[in-house]
Amino acid sequence: MPTPAKAKKAASKAAKKKTKGFNFDIGYDAESLKTSILNHLRFSLARDVKGATTRDWWLATCYAVKDRILDRYMKTQAKHNNENTRRVYYLSLEYLMGRLMENNLVSAGVYDVTREALEELGQDFDDIINEEVDMGLGNGGLGRLAACFLDSLATLEYPAIGYGIHYEFGLFRQEFVNGHQVEHPDNWLQKGTPWQINRPEYQVEVPIYGHVEYHFNSKGDWYPLWVNTQSIIGMPWDIPIVGYGANTVNFLRLWESRASNEFDLEAFNRGGYTEAVRDKAVSETISKVLYPNDKSESGKELRLVQQYFFVACSLHDIIRRYKNLNEGWGDFPSKVAVQLNDTHPAIAVPELMRILVDEEEMDWDDAWAICRNVFGYTNHTLLPEALEKWSVPLFQKVLPRHLQIIFEINRRFLEDEVEAHWPGDNSKKSALSIIEEGHPKMVRMAYLAVVASNSINGVAALHTELLKKNLFHDFDELYPGRFNNKTNGITPRRFLKVCNPALSELIAEKVGEDWPTNLDKLTGLAKFADDKAFQKRFMQIKRDNKVRLAATIEVLCGVTVNPDALFDVQIKRLHEYKRQHLLLLHILARYREILHNPDKPIVPRVIIFGAKAAPGYDLAKNIILAINKIGKTINEDPRVGDKLKVVFLPNYRVSLAEQIVPAADLSEQISTAGKEASGTGNMKLSLNGALTIGTLDGANVEIKEEVGDENIFIFGMTVDEVEKLRSSGYNPWDFYNENPELKAIVDWMASDTFTPGEPFALEPVRRSLLDGGDPFFVLADYAAYAEAQKKVDECFLDQERWARMAILNSAHMGKFSSDRTIHEYARDIWKLESLPVEK
Ligand SMILES: *Cc1c(COP(=O)(O)O)cnc(C)c1O
């Protein structure tokens, strides 16, 4: 009798033989697409053409395209497995993917034929595209970076898998009611989501809570046993990631939490049906919702559980895949590179140690050597409120064994490494300890990530320098060479080719079709910067994009704007350090100028905001209210007319960014120097021909280097000047009292002019700038900002000069392709080779 395993193998061999040479019948012409779409309409959706809604057509089209993508996905995974290739595993708690359909069509090379097929079927392509809701499983820049990286990894044919959480609700939907932000749940799965593939065969079970007991291991040594744990099931959902113009299709694996069967059964056996259901509810809460805080941590238990859950599931999956193809652990570091996107997945460090030491019974030193060869850590911020710390008692409750392991990592780190470098220096030990003393003690996750990683990188040159100078100064001395810079980038596919098709065609005409994968080719535009005919075409495309955005503004805000005005754009999360209120002060100054000098010509502007505030961040919400109230007053004031309009587009997200970015003239990048680690919105806007007004912060510094000083409006204090002013005792009242215009507008802002009947409604914003100490130096930078805005107006009056500057911005953005960034990660950190997949 054959064993069941042998029988299974034989059956699968027979099946393989019988299907050899089978033609999967997926054509890439419009006719085949048409057939596929109609087939899916009928056999996947049970719909007749007659009754089909736009949603049905959208789903059927996505399924038809997915068939073609999955064919390449199968080939890619077969190739990666057959070659037993080294892979990078990108661990991120957030992926801000946006819509997938249009990008997938473009990347898979079926955009034109799908359009044609739909036209032949009498369907409106744009309506169908607009059926898709954003996949918004992230807050802002960090999550969008992860999405751009996945795009570049697949395009450059690097073997890579992304891991994250399959949140049932992504980032909240934002609405304004009387100018106030109101949050609604983002039910992105409601309409169905055609791109994800459920993988129940790869579900995993992970333990949590419980306590640690001591036993003897097989070698007779004392060893700890993590017992009485609860278990959670992780159910994988895969999103294919299509390489642009390549045959590689990688995937993003997102874990949904489910109650474990064992758990349910126990409760049933105790006779507690409702108990079982309640326990189920707890387990399934884990992947319920994305935390909506960008750059701040509140230390909530559920957040820690989320982090551990997705990391444990992912490591389990990585190890299963490794063990399928390899014997022993010797090759693990040569097959696996794990990148930690911020410290959110840093629990991977003690989890991998636990697996190796407790489950695999490996010596600590060997296990630690593996860890240190596998992990890389990317830091995204220096803001103290954003540095993750978990209280020791909470850690003890949720992950008691992991806490012990962290203590042991720390003991060895302090006693061996710190002691060797700074003998007898106890202050160094307490400064560098992974455990912060206090009540309660805290686990410093950034230090844990640094100690365990072979590479620690910042996300722009300035940011990396500041990391080495401040937060990680001693670590840089202890681990020379481990700190490195990887300036962020953006995918030129989504943020130029797809969102700005007219400009893309013009670029292709001048520099060739291959610019989306060779963005440095854009320098070929520079020689047309003074060419009047080219300037005209470039600016006509900008104007057409502005007309389209104006229509969106009309729909979303009910405000009519003039497409010939300067479109002045600030789109990013709402945060004090990003200083949306600095732009608000400038708006007030313009308004005042219009009222005081009604006959003086002024450059007409439309100021466009897009920003979500974290639901618990009161001042950010007050800034939104202030912008909305002041904007409304200005927009309704007949003395102003087209000279100034202020609109706040609700529910800023990736798909809205894709409409705003191609239509922007001016890009506001006005953070306090030293606070914005990189920024990527700055890159998207400049790539599409917007000029930057900005501080010397984050990647603005490198954008300035690329486009040249004369093609960017830089203003304000440098990092050193901010530091100097801070240490000499900054008093915002001085700036307020010395600048009559500034005093007038700050007081005006908080008067009841803009909130009739609610005289103190905007007082919190004023208070933050004065009694609140103005922690982000808004008033100190105000005069320089006003001066820079004056230069912007002057330049805009000379349309040829403006066109030249805009063209040179696009021309010099090649560096900021995320392809360049990913090549650098692959070369310097992951030691990863690309592995092209044949057709
Ligand atoms: C690019 C992007 C961001 C990041 O913008 P910054 O200006 O770099 O902060 C945030 N949200 C969305 C939706 C984006 O597309």
PDB file of N, CA, C and O in Angstrom, residues 579-643:
ATOM      1  N   ARG A 579       3.081  72.565   9.041  1.00  0.00           N
ATOM      2  CA  ARG A 579       2.768  73.991   9.065  1.00  0.00           C
ATOM      3  C   ARG A 579       1.743  74.448   8.027  1.00  0.00           C
ATOM      4  O   ARG A 579       1.936  75.462   7.348  1.00  0.00           O
ATOM      5  N   GLN A 580       0.634  73.714   7.943  1.00  0.00           N
ATOM      6  CA  GLN A 580      -0.471  74.218   7.127  1.00  0.00           C
ATOM      7  C   GLN A 580      -0.898  75.602   7.624  1.00  0.00           C
ATOM      8  O   GLN A 580      -1.382  76.426   6.839  1.00  0.00           O
ATOM      9  N   HIS A 581      -0.711  75.874   8.921  1.00  0.00           N
ATOM     10  CA  HIS A 581      -1.126  77.198   9.438  1.00  0.00           C
ATOM     11  C   HIS A 581      -0.200  78.320   8.994  1.00  0.00           C
ATOM     12  O   HIS A 581      -0.585  79.486   9.042  1.00  0.00           O
ATOM     13  N   LEU A 582       1.015  77.986   8.537  1.00  0.00           N
ATOM     14  CA  LEU A 582       1.865  79.024   7.952  1.00  0.00           C
ATOM     15  C   LEU A 582       1.276  79.484   6.610  1.00  0.00           C
ATOM     16  O   LEU A 582       1.204  80.686   6.329  1.00  0.00           O
ATOM     17  N   LEU A 583       0.824  78.529   5.807  1.00  0.00           N
ATOM     18  CA  LEU A 583       0.148  78.899   4.555  1.00  0.00           C
ATOM     19  C   LEU A 583      -1.149  79.657   4.857  1.00  0.00           C
ATOM     20  O   LEU A 583      -1.492  80.609   4.154  1.00  0.00           O
ATOM     21  N   LEU A 584      -1.828  79.260   5.923  1.00  0.00           N
ATOM     22  CA  LEU A 584      -3.062  79.968   6.294  1.00  0.00           C
ATOM     23  C   LEU A 584      -2.776  81.435   6.615  1.00  0.00           C
ATOM     24  O   LEU A 584      -3.536  82.330   6.214  1.00  0.00           O
ATOM     25  N   LEU A 585      -1.673  81.693   7.314  1.00  0.00           N
ATOM     26  CA  LEU A 585      -1.316  83.092   7.600  1.00  0.00           C
ATOM     27  C   LEU A 585      -1.059  83.856   6.294  1.00  0.00           C
ATOM     28  O   LEU A 585      -1.468  85.012   6.151  1.00  0.00           O
ATOM     29  N   HIS A 586      -0.419  83.190   5.349  1.00  0.00           N
ATOM     30  CA  HIS A 586      -0.180  83.858   4.065  1.00  0.00           C
ATOM     31  C   HIS A 586      -1.495  84.158   3.339  1.00  0.00           C
ATOM     32  O   HIS A 586      -1.639  85.213   2.706  1.00  0.00           O
ATOM     33  N   ILE A 587      -2.441  83.246   3.441  1.00  0.00           N
ATOM     34  CA  ILE A 587      -3.763  83.468   2.836  1.00  0.00           C
ATOM     35  C   ILE A 587      -4.395  84.734   3.431  1.00  0.00           C
ATOM     36  O   ILE A 587      -4.929  85.588   2.711  1.00  0.00           O
ATOM     37  N   LEU A 588      -4.311  84.837   4.754  1.00  0.00           N
ATOM     38  CA  LEU A 588      -4.878  86.017   5.417  1.00  0.00           C
ATOM     39  C   LEU A 588      -4.177  87.288   4.955  1.00  0.00           C
ATOM     40  O   LEU A 588      -4.817  88.328   4.746  1.00  0.00           O
ATOM     41  N   ALA A 589      -2.876  87.212   4.778  1.00  0.00           N
ATOM     42  CA  ALA A 589      -2.123  88.392   4.322  1.00  0.00           C
ATOM     43  C   ALA A 589      -2.574  88.801   2.916  1.00  0.00           C
ATOM     44  O   ALA A 589      -2.728  89.984   2.618  1.00  0.00           O
ATOM     45  N   ARG A 590      -2.789  87.813   2.042  1.00  0.00           N
ATOM     46  CA  ARG A 590      -3.261  88.117   0.675  1.00  0.00           C
ATOM     47  C   ARG A 590      -4.664  88.735   0.719  1.00  0.00           C
ATOM     48  O   ARG A 590      -4.961  89.691   0.005  1.00  0.00           O
ATOM     49  N   TYR A 591      -5.504  88.158   1.542  1.00  0.00           N
ATOM     50  CA  TYR A 591      -6.885  88.654   1.678  1.00  0.00           C
ATOM     51  C   TYR A 591      -6.858  90.112   2.133  1.00  0.00           C
ATOM     52  O   TYR A 591      -7.522  90.983   1.551  1.00  0.00           O
ATOM     53  N   ARG A 592      -6.058  90.375   3.123  1.00  0.00           N
ATOM     54  CA  ARG A 592      -5.949  91.719   3.675  1.00  0.00           C
ATOM     55  C   ARG A 592      -5.424  92.698   2.613  1.00  0.00           C
ATOM     56  O   ARG A 592      -5.947  93.805   2.459  1.00  0.00           O
ATOM     57  N   GLU A 593      -4.432  92.243   1.879  1.00  0.00           N
ATOM     58  CA  GLU A 593      -3.864  93.058   0.799  1.00  0.00           C
ATOM     59  C   GLU A 593      -4.941  93.409  -0.244  1.00  0.00           C
ATOM     60  O   GLU A 593      -5.037  94.549  -0.698  1.00  0.00           O
ATOM     61  N   ILE A 594      -5.765  92.424  -0.594  1.00  0.00           N
ATOM     62  CA  ILE A 594      -6.831  92.640  -1.579  1.00  0.00           C
ATOM     63  C   ILE A 594      -7.836  93.676  -1.060  1.00  0.00           C
ATOM     64  O   ILE A 594      -8.283  94.556  -1.795  1.00  0.00           O
ATOM     65  N   LEU A 595      -8.136  93.580   0.245  1.00  0.00           N
ATOM     66  CA  LEU A 595      -9.114  94.511   0.813  1.00  0.00           C
ATOM     67  C   LEU A 595      -8.533  95.920   0.965  1.00  0.00           C
ATOM     68  O   LEU A 595      -9.234  96.919   0.762  1.00  0.00           O
ATOM     69  N   HIS A 596      -7.243  95.994   1.286  1.00  0.00           N
ATOM     70  CA  HIS A 596      -6.626  97.309   1.487  1.00  0.00           C
ATOM     71  C   HIS A 596      -6.298  97.999   0.174  1.00  0.00           C
ATOM     72  O   HIS A 596      -6.315  99.216   0.093  1.00  0.00           O
ATOM     73  N   ASN A 597      -5.926  97.214  -0.838  1.00  0.00           N
ATOM     74  CA  ASN A 597      -5.539  97.795  -2.133  1.00  0.00           C
ATOM     75  C   ASN A 597      -6.349  97.162  -3.257  1.00  0.00           C
ATOM     76  O   ASN A 597      -5.812  96.437  -4.092  1.00  0.00           O
ATOM     77  N   PRO A 598      -7.645  97.474  -3.271  1.00  0.00           N
ATOM     78  CA  PRO A 598      -8.536  96.777  -4.202  1.00  0.00           C
ATOM     79  C   PRO A 598      -8.174  97.008  -5.671  1.00  0.00           C
ATOM     80  O   PRO A 598      -8.512  96.178  -6.507  1.00  0.00           O
ATOM     81  N   ASP A 599      -7.479  98.076  -5.969  1.00  0.00           N
ATOM     82  CA  ASP A 599      -7.189  98.356  -7.383  1.00  0.00           C
ATOM     83  C   ASP A 599      -5.827  97.851  -7.816  1.00  0.00           C
ATOM     84  O   ASP A 599      -5.482  97.888  -8.982  1.00  0.00           O
ATOM     85  N   LYS A 600      -5.050  97.402  -6.860  1.00  0.00           N
ATOM     86  CA  LYS A 600      -3.700  96.925  -7.183  1.00  0.00           C
ATOM     87  C   LYS A 600      -3.790  95.542  -7.820  1.00  0.00           C
ATOM     88  O   LYS A 600      -4.473  94.653  -7.291  1.00  0.00           O
ATOM     89  N   PRO A 601      -3.093  95.338  -8.953  1.00  0.00           N
ATOM     90  CA  PRO A 601      -3.146  93.999  -9.554  1.00  0.00           C
ATOM     91  C   PRO A 601      -2.468  92.982  -8.632  1.00  0.00           C
ATOM     92  O   PRO A 601      -1.488  93.303  -7.958  1.00  0.00           O
ATOM     93  N   ILE A 602      -3.008  91.807  -8.609  1.00  0.00           N
ATOM     94  CA  ILE A 602      -2.434  90.754  -7.779  1.00  0.00           C
ATOM     95  C   ILE A 602      -2.530  89.452  -8.565  1.00  0.00           C
ATOM     96  O   ILE A 602      -3.467  89.263  -9.347  1.00  0.00           O
ATOM     97  N   VAL A 603      -1.540  88.596  -8.402  1.00  0.00           N
ATOM     98  CA  VAL A 603      -1.592  87.306  -9.096  1.00  0.00           C
ATOM     99  C   VAL A 603      -2.740  86.491  -8.502  1.00  0.00           C
ATOM    100  O   VAL A 603      -2.756  86.229  -7.292  1.00  0.00           O
ATOM    101  N   PRO A 604      -3.729  86.130  -9.328  1.00  0.00           N
ATOM    102  CA  PRO A 604      -4.845  85.354  -8.775  1.00  0.00           C
ATOM    103  C   PRO A 604      -4.379  83.961  -8.358  1.00  0.00           C
ATOM    104  O   PRO A 604      -3.587  83.337  -9.071  1.00  0.00           O
ATOM    105  N   ARG A 605      -4.849  83.545  -7.214  1.00  0.00           N
ATOM    106  CA  ARG A 605      -4.438  82.211  -6.749  1.00  0.00           C
ATOM    107  C   ARG A 605      -5.632  81.385  -6.301  1.00  0.00           C
ATOM    108  O   ARG A 605      -6.599  81.912  -5.730  1.00  0.00           O
ATOM    109  N   VAL A 606      -5.514  80.090  -6.529  1.00  0.00           N
ATOM    110  CA  VAL A 606      -6.417  79.119  -5.906  1.00  0.00           C
ATOM    111  C   VAL A 606      -5.555  78.306  -4.959  1.00  0.00           C
ATOM    112  O   VAL A 606      -4.595  77.642  -5.380  1.00  0.00           O
ATOM    113  N   ILE A 607      -5.861  78.400  -3.671  1.00  0.00           N
ATOM    114  CA  ILE A 607      -5.084  77.640  -2.693  1.00  0.00           C
ATOM    115  C   ILE A 607      -5.836  76.336  -2.433  1.00  0.00           C
ATOM    116  O   ILE A 607      -7.031  76.360  -2.092  1.00  0.00           O
ATOM    117  N   ILE A 608      -5.162  75.230  -2.614  1.00  0.00           N
ATOM    118  CA  ILE A 608      -5.806  73.921  -2.545  1.00  0.00           C
ATOM    119  C   ILE A 608      -5.176  73.093  -1.429  1.00  0.00           C
ATOM    120  O   ILE A 608      -3.971  72.807  -1.458  1.00  0.00           O
ATOM    121  N   PHE A 609      -5.997  72.738  -0.461  1.00  0.00           N
ATOM    122  CA  PHE A 609      -5.524  71.872   0.619  1.00  0.00           C
ATOM    123  C   PHE A 609      -6.127  70.476   0.464  1.00  0.00           C
ATOM    124  O   PHE A 609      -7.258  70.318  -0.005  1.00  0.00           O
ATOM    125  N   GLY A 610      -5.369  69.482   0.892  1.00  0.00           N
ATOM    126  CA  GLY A 610      -5.914  68.137   1.096  1.00  0.00           C
ATOM    127  C   GLY A 610      -5.183  67.577   2.292  1.00  0.00           C
ATOM    128  O   GLY A 610      -3.948  67.613   2.310  1.00  0.00           O
ATOM    129  N   ALA A 611      -5.905  67.121   3.313  1.00  0.00           N
ATOM    130  CA  ALA A 611      -5.238  66.636   4.527  1.00  0.00           C
ATOM    131  C   ALA A 611      -6.236  65.986   5.468  1.00  0.00           C
ATOM    132  O   ALA A 611      -7.329  66.516   5.677  1.00  0.00           O
ATOM    133  N   LYS A 612      -5.857  64.858   6.029  1.00  0.00           N
ATOM    134  CA  LYS A 612      -6.637  64.282   7.117  1.00  0.00           C
ATOM    135  C   LYS A 612      -5.897  64.529   8.425  1.00  0.00           C
ATOM    136  O   LYS A 612      -4.665  64.479   8.462  1.00  0.00           O
ATOM    137  N   ALA A 613      -6.660  64.792   9.488  1.00  0.00           N
ATOM    138  CA  ALA A 613      -6.080  64.935  10.825  1.00  0.00           C
ATOM    139  C   ALA A 613      -6.389  63.665  11.613  1.00  0.00           C
ATOM    140  O   ALA A 613      -7.480  63.108  11.475  1.00  0.00           O
ATOM    141  N   ALA A 614      -5.451  63.204  12.408  1.00  0.00           N
ATOM    142  CA  ALA A 614      -5.735  62.064  13.287  1.00  0.00           C
ATOM    143  C   ALA A 614      -6.933  62.442  14.162  1.00  0.00           C
ATOM    144  O   ALA A 614      -7.019  63.577  14.651  1.00  0.00           O
ATOM    145  N   PRO A 615      -7.895  61.513  14.348  1.00  0.00           N
ATOM    146  CA  PRO A 615      -9.133  61.852  15.054  1.00  0.00           C
ATOM    147  C   PRO A 615      -8.928  62.407  16.474  1.00  0.00           C
ATOM    148  O   PRO A 615      -9.729  63.194  16.943  1.00  0.00           O
ATOM    149  N   GLY A 616      -7.821  62.069  17.123  1.00  0.00           N
ATOM    150  CA  GLY A 616      -7.605  62.567  18.474  1.00  0.00           C
ATOM    151  C   GLY A 616      -6.681  63.772  18.551  1.00  0.00           C
ATOM    152  O   GLY A 616      -6.296  64.199  19.645  1.00  0.00           O
ATOM    153  N   TYR A 617      -6.315  64.328  17.416  1.00  0.00           N
ATOM    154  CA  TYR A 617      -5.322  65.413  17.363  1.00  0.00           C
ATOM    155  C   TYR A 617      -6.087  66.736  17.251  1.00  0.00           C
ATOM    156  O   TYR A 617      -6.409  67.203  16.163  1.00  0.00           O
ATOM    157  N   ASP A 618      -6.375  67.337  18.429  1.00  0.00           N
ATOM    158  CA  ASP A 618      -7.289  68.480  18.484  1.00  0.00           C
ATOM    159  C   ASP A 618      -6.783  69.693  17.711  1.00  0.00           C
ATOM    160  O   ASP A 618      -7.546  70.317  16.969  1.00  0.00           O
ATOM    161  N   LEU A 619      -5.505  70.022  17.890  1.00  0.00           N
ATOM    162  CA  LEU A 619      -5.016  71.227  17.220  1.00  0.00           C
ATOM    163  C   LEU A 619      -5.074  71.061  15.692  1.00  0.00           C
ATOM    164  O   LEU A 619      -5.450  71.984  14.967  1.00  0.00           O
ATOM    165  N   ALA A 620      -4.734  69.852  15.216  1.00  0.00           N
ATOM    166  CA  ALA A 620      -4.798  69.605  13.763  1.00  0.00           C
ATOM    167  C   ALA A 620      -6.228  69.810  13.269  1.00  0.00           C
ATOM    168  O   ALA A 620      -6.459  70.405  12.209  1.00  0.00           O
ATOM    169  N   LYS A 621      -7.192  69.347  14.049  1.00  0.00           N
ATOM    170  CA  LYS A 621      -8.589  69.527  13.649  1.00  0.00           C
ATOM    171  C   LYS A 621      -8.997  70.993  13.692  1.00  0.00           C
ATOM    172  O   LYS A 621      -9.787  71.456  12.860  1.00  0.00           O
ATOM    173  N   ASN A 622      -8.431  71.725  14.638  1.00  0.00           N
ATOM    174  CA  ASN A 622      -8.714  73.161  14.705  1.00  0.00           C
ATOM    175  C   ASN A 622      -8.113  73.911  13.520  1.00  0.00           C
ATOM    176  O   ASN A 622      -8.677  74.902  13.059  1.00  0.00           O
ATOM    177  N   ILE A 623      -6.972  73.442  13.050  1.00  0.00           N
ATOM    178  CA  ILE A 623      -6.366  74.088  11.864  1.00  0.00           C
ATOM    179  C   ILE A 623      -7.252  73.830  10.636  1.00  0.00           C
ATOM    180  O   ILE A 623      -7.483  74.734   9.828  1.00  0.00           O
ATOM    181  N   ILE A 624      -7.780  72.627  10.525  1.00  0.00           N
ATOM    182  CA  ILE A 624      -8.721  72.337   9.425  1.00  0.00           C
ATOM    183  C   ILE A 624      -9.925  73.269   9.510  1.00  0.00           C
ATOM    184  O   ILE A 624     -10.336  73.878   8.509  1.00  0.00           O
ATOM    185  N   LEU A 625     -10.463  73.400  10.708  1.00  0.00           N
ATOM    186  CA  LEU A 625     -11.621  74.278  10.898  1.00  0.00           C
ATOM    187  C   LEU A 625     -11.284  75.715  10.489  1.00  0.00           C
ATOM    188  O   LEU A 625     -12.060  76.376   9.779  1.00  0.00           O
ATOM    189  N   ALA A 626     -10.112  76.173  10.909  1.00  0.00           N
ATOM    190  CA  ALA A 626      -9.710  77.548  10.597  1.00  0.00           C
ATOM    191  C   ALA A 626      -9.593  77.740   9.076  1.00  0.00           C
ATOM    192  O   ALA A 626     -10.083  78.739   8.528  1.00  0.00           O
ATOM    193  N   ILE A 627      -8.978  76.786   8.395  1.00  0.00           N
ATOM    194  CA  ILE A 627      -8.836  76.915   6.938  1.00  0.00           C
ATOM    195  C   ILE A 627     -10.217  76.937   6.277  1.00  0.00           C
ATOM    196  O   ILE A 627     -10.489  77.763   5.398  1.00  0.00           O
ATOM    197  N   ASN A 628     -11.092  76.049   6.726  1.00  0.00           N
ATOM    198  CA  ASN A 628     -12.430  75.992   6.120  1.00  0.00           C
ATOM    199  C   ASN A 628     -13.223  77.271   6.376  1.00  0.00           C
ATOM    200  O   ASN A 628     -13.894  77.792   5.482  1.00  0.00           O
ATOM    201  N   LYS A 629     -13.168  77.768   7.607  1.00  0.00           N
ATOM    202  CA  LYS A 629     -13.951  78.970   7.940  1.00  0.00           C
ATOM    203  C   LYS A 629     -13.409  80.199   7.213  1.00  0.00           C
ATOM    204  O   LYS A 629     -14.174  80.999   6.659  1.00  0.00           O
ATOM    205  N   ILE A 630     -12.086  80.354   7.223  1.00  0.00           N
ATOM    206  CA  ILE A 630     -11.486  81.511   6.567  1.00  0.00           C
ATOM    207  C   ILE A 630     -11.693  81.401   5.053  1.00  0.00           C
ATOM    208  O   ILE A 630     -12.027  82.381   4.379  1.00  0.00           O
ATOM    209  N   GLY A 631     -11.537  80.178   4.535  1.00  0.00           N
ATOM    210  CA  GLY A 631     -11.753  79.953   3.102  1.00  0.00           C
ATOM    211  C   GLY A 631     -13.159  80.332   2.688  1.00  0.00           C
ATOM    212  O   GLY A 631     -13.373  81.010   1.675  1.00  0.00           O
ATOM    213  N   LYS A 632     -14.133  79.934   3.466  1.00  0.00           N
ATOM    214  CA  LYS A 632     -15.530  80.208   3.130  1.00  0.00           C
ATOM    215  C   LYS A 632     -15.776  81.719   3.073  1.00  0.00           C
ATOM    216  O   LYS A 632     -16.402  82.235   2.143  1.00  0.00           O
ATOM    217  N   THR A 633     -15.256  82.439   4.079  1.00  0.00           N
ATOM    218  CA  THR A 633     -15.424  83.887   4.120  1.00  0.00           C
ATOM    219  C   THR A 633     -14.818  84.532   2.866  1.00  0.00           C
ATOM    220  O   THR A 633     -15.434  85.382   2.228  1.00  0.00           O
ATOM    221  N   ILE A 634     -13.618  84.109   2.529  1.00  0.00           N
ATOM    222  CA  ILE A 634     -12.931  84.676   1.361  1.00  0.00           C
ATOM    223  C   ILE A 634     -13.693  84.347   0.072  1.00  0.00           C
ATOM    224  O   ILE A 634     -13.946  85.225  -0.762  1.00  0.00           O
ATOM    225  N   ASN A 635     -14.081  83.070  -0.062  1.00  0.00           N
ATOM    226  CA  ASN A 635     -14.743  82.635  -1.298  1.00  0.00           C
ATOM    227  C   ASN A 635     -16.063  83.367  -1.516  1.00  0.00           C
ATOM    228  O   ASN A 635     -16.501  83.548  -2.652  1.00  0.00           O
ATOM    229  N   GLU A 636     -16.708  83.788  -0.419  1.00  0.00           N
ATOM    230  CA  GLU A 636     -18.017  84.436  -0.541  1.00  0.00           C
ATOM    231  C   GLU A 636     -17.926  85.960  -0.556  1.00  0.00           C
ATOM    232  O   GLU A 636     -18.947  86.630  -0.704  1.00  0.00           O
ATOM    233  N   ASP A 637     -16.719  86.483  -0.409  1.00  0.00           N
ATOM    234  CA  ASP A 637     -16.562  87.936  -0.349  1.00  0.00           C
ATOM    235  C   ASP A 637     -16.510  88.502  -1.776  1.00  0.00           C
ATOM    236  O   ASP A 637     -15.549  88.249  -2.510  1.00  0.00           O
ATOM    237  N   PRO A 638     -17.519  89.286  -2.187  1.00  0.00           N
ATOM    238  CA  PRO A 638     -17.557  89.783  -3.566  1.00  0.00           C
ATOM    239  C   PRO A 638     -16.386  90.707  -3.887  1.00  0.00           C
ATOM    240  O   PRO A 638     -16.045  90.904  -5.058  1.00  0.00           O
ATOM    241  N   ARG A 639     -15.744  91.273  -2.874  1.00  0.00           N
ATOM    242  CA  ARG A 639     -14.600  92.162  -3.127  1.00  0.00           C
ATOM    243  C   ARG A 639     -13.382  91.371  -3.598  1.00  0.00           C
ATOM    244  O   ARG A 639     -12.433  91.928  -4.124  1.00  0.00           O
ATOM    245  N   VAL A 640     -13.414  90.077  -3.405  1.00  0.00           N
ATOM    246  CA  VAL A 640     -12.241  89.244  -3.722  1.00  0.00           C
ATOM    247  C   VAL A 640     -12.333  88.653  -5.122  1.00  0.00           C
ATOM    248  O   VAL A 640     -11.377  88.705  -5.893  1.00  0.00           O
ATOM    249  N   GLY A 641     -13.495  88.105  -5.447  1.00  0.00           N
ATOM    250  CA  GLY A 641     -13.685  87.501  -6.771  1.00  0.00           C
ATOM    251  C   GLY A 641     -12.669  86.421  -7.063  1.00  0.00           C
ATOM    252  O   GLY A 641     -12.351  85.597  -6.205  1.00  0.00           O
ATOM    253  N   ASP A 642     -12.118  86.481  -8.291  1.00  0.00           N
ATOM    254  CA  ASP A 642     -11.160  85.452  -8.711  1.00  0.00           C
ATOM    255  C   ASP A 642      -9.746  85.682  -8.188  1.00  0.00           C
ATOM    256  O   ASP A 642      -8.849  84.894  -8.464  1.00  0.00           O
ATOM    257  N   LYS A 643      -9.545  86.769  -7.450  1.00  0.00           N
ATOM    258  CA  LYS A 643      -8.174  87.058  -6.985  1.00  0.00           C
ATOM    259  C   LYS A 643      -7.690  86.010  -5.988  1.00  0.00           C
ATOM    260  O   LYS A 643      -6.486  85.759  -5.874  1.00  0.00           O
TER     261      LYS A 643
END
